[in-house]
């Protein structure tokens, strides 16, 4: 009679446990945005500079030396490498969950049953060995193996393992992205430092000319050819340029320390040759096609692996709604007296049990976990699209920047030559009283500003070749 009640009840509970699982959708999608066939008006090229090893792309030996030191000592990179180790351990943990767990169990204890209980009354009249009644205080010694195994019927553990593998691959791509940024940052600060060195040289050359001009004005004042106002104006210009020199020196110090920080070391001088700034730059940048960003950029592949991990997490969250099937077993030696512990087969003890556990009440926590996994997957999908869009925009901006900077460079050189001639002309005219001292001051100040701007344009051209290399996915191979 009891079996007629229990079996249908158990089946009914199982049906209730499984009834709500069919509505859990794990196939998610968002509107896709097609990647353009080219970068704006740029012509597609067969290859991409991203495929060039960074040791070949950056030819300066002093810069490569700094990059090598950064790869070894940079703190952010070391942290990224540790995240890889954490992810690798997570994969091992997920692999272990698929296998049976076996433990060695060595234990000793003592039990006493109440005399007026079924166990106590039975023990009082039972011989544990011939002629010996079961002791009232019953010792218990055990040496053996215990095992438990969750049978992965619904794929929950396998999906958790796949998710761990995807996170592991994502951590590798994340580390590659750190390397790419690190290489680019070292190069950027290095060329900024070279630009500052050249600016400092121009400022100091200007200081010499301004000091010479001031000395001439002082002599002319003593000769009565000019007045004190002109002397004060030339002094003010000289002081302004001296202030500019000190500010540039401070910028040099800070830029050096930025490089040292990337290299994971305390402040020290950075070895460099300032003339490297003016070495020839590539006239043509091979950008490839936009679809190559999917393979070249580590952050894009990182986002892709995050999607894969979120898919497996969602499937595992769904599998949690289904019953768990667990098998437990034990085998060992058990006795009330150590003398009898290893007397086989009398002291051998074993057990085997299979249990099916299905969630019935308080399924809200499972639903919350499933909804969280669902939202995480959608977030990962949107982040993937955002990463691709950002990569495309970065490349398009840099390609346009490179073209415009080439034209600006030509115009700036022309402007610098014109203003240089203007300074020479103003000095000659001033000597013959055909130009005022204000015209000389303006010409000198304009020439200084133009030369500094020319250095800045050349620096920006250098930085654009670095930024386009990073934007295309270079710098980590």
XYZ file of N, CA, C and O in Angstrom, residues 46-54 56 292 295-296 469 472-475 477:
76
model
N 46.339 44.640 -48.987
C 46.328 43.181 -48.815
C 46.688 42.783 -47.388
O 46.081 41.904 -46.799
N 47.699 43.432 -46.823
C 48.156 43.080 -45.488
C 47.943 44.210 -44.509
O 47.479 45.294 -44.855
N 48.296 43.953 -43.272
C 48.152 44.952 -42.211
C 49.451 45.029 -41.440
O 50.110 44.007 -41.189
N 49.833 46.249 -41.045
C 51.056 46.411 -40.259
C 50.936 45.749 -38.897
O 51.940 45.543 -38.215
N 49.712 45.393 -38.491
C 49.524 44.715 -37.209
C 50.218 43.366 -37.180
O 50.531 42.849 -36.100
N 50.468 42.778 -38.353
C 51.123 41.474 -38.417
C 52.636 41.570 -38.277
O 53.315 40.543 -38.218
N 53.154 42.792 -38.241
C 54.593 42.986 -38.076
C 54.943 42.888 -36.595
O 54.286 43.492 -35.746
N 55.972 42.131 -36.286
C 56.437 42.031 -34.902
C 56.888 43.396 -34.408
O 57.529 44.149 -35.151
N 56.577 43.722 -33.161
C 56.877 45.061 -32.679
C 58.375 45.340 -32.625
O 58.813 46.487 -32.674
N 60.363 44.606 -34.975
C 60.696 45.052 -36.319
C 60.062 46.405 -36.630
O 60.643 47.210 -37.361
N 39.799 42.256 -40.474
C 41.012 41.723 -39.866
C 41.163 42.150 -38.411
O 41.941 41.548 -37.661
N 40.640 39.413 -35.861
C 41.709 38.456 -35.596
C 42.933 39.108 -34.969
O 43.673 38.455 -34.228
N 43.150 40.414 -35.246
C 44.386 41.062 -34.817
C 44.294 41.730 -33.449
O 45.290 41.775 -32.723
N 49.322 51.578 -35.357
C 49.843 50.211 -35.153
C 49.076 49.513 -34.041
O 48.661 48.347 -34.193
N 45.290 48.870 -35.050
C 45.112 47.746 -35.961
C 45.340 46.399 -35.293
O 45.088 45.357 -35.896
N 45.839 46.430 -34.058
C 46.037 45.178 -33.318
C 47.470 44.735 -33.230
O 47.756 43.578 -32.942
N 48.411 45.649 -33.456
C 49.818 45.297 -33.370
C 50.376 45.557 -31.990
O 49.763 46.201 -31.149
N 51.588 45.024 -31.754
C 52.307 45.328 -30.513
C 52.302 44.231 -29.476
O 52.876 44.407 -28.409
N 52.552 40.647 -30.579
C 53.180 39.443 -31.130
C 54.677 39.440 -30.860
O 55.320 40.458 -30.940
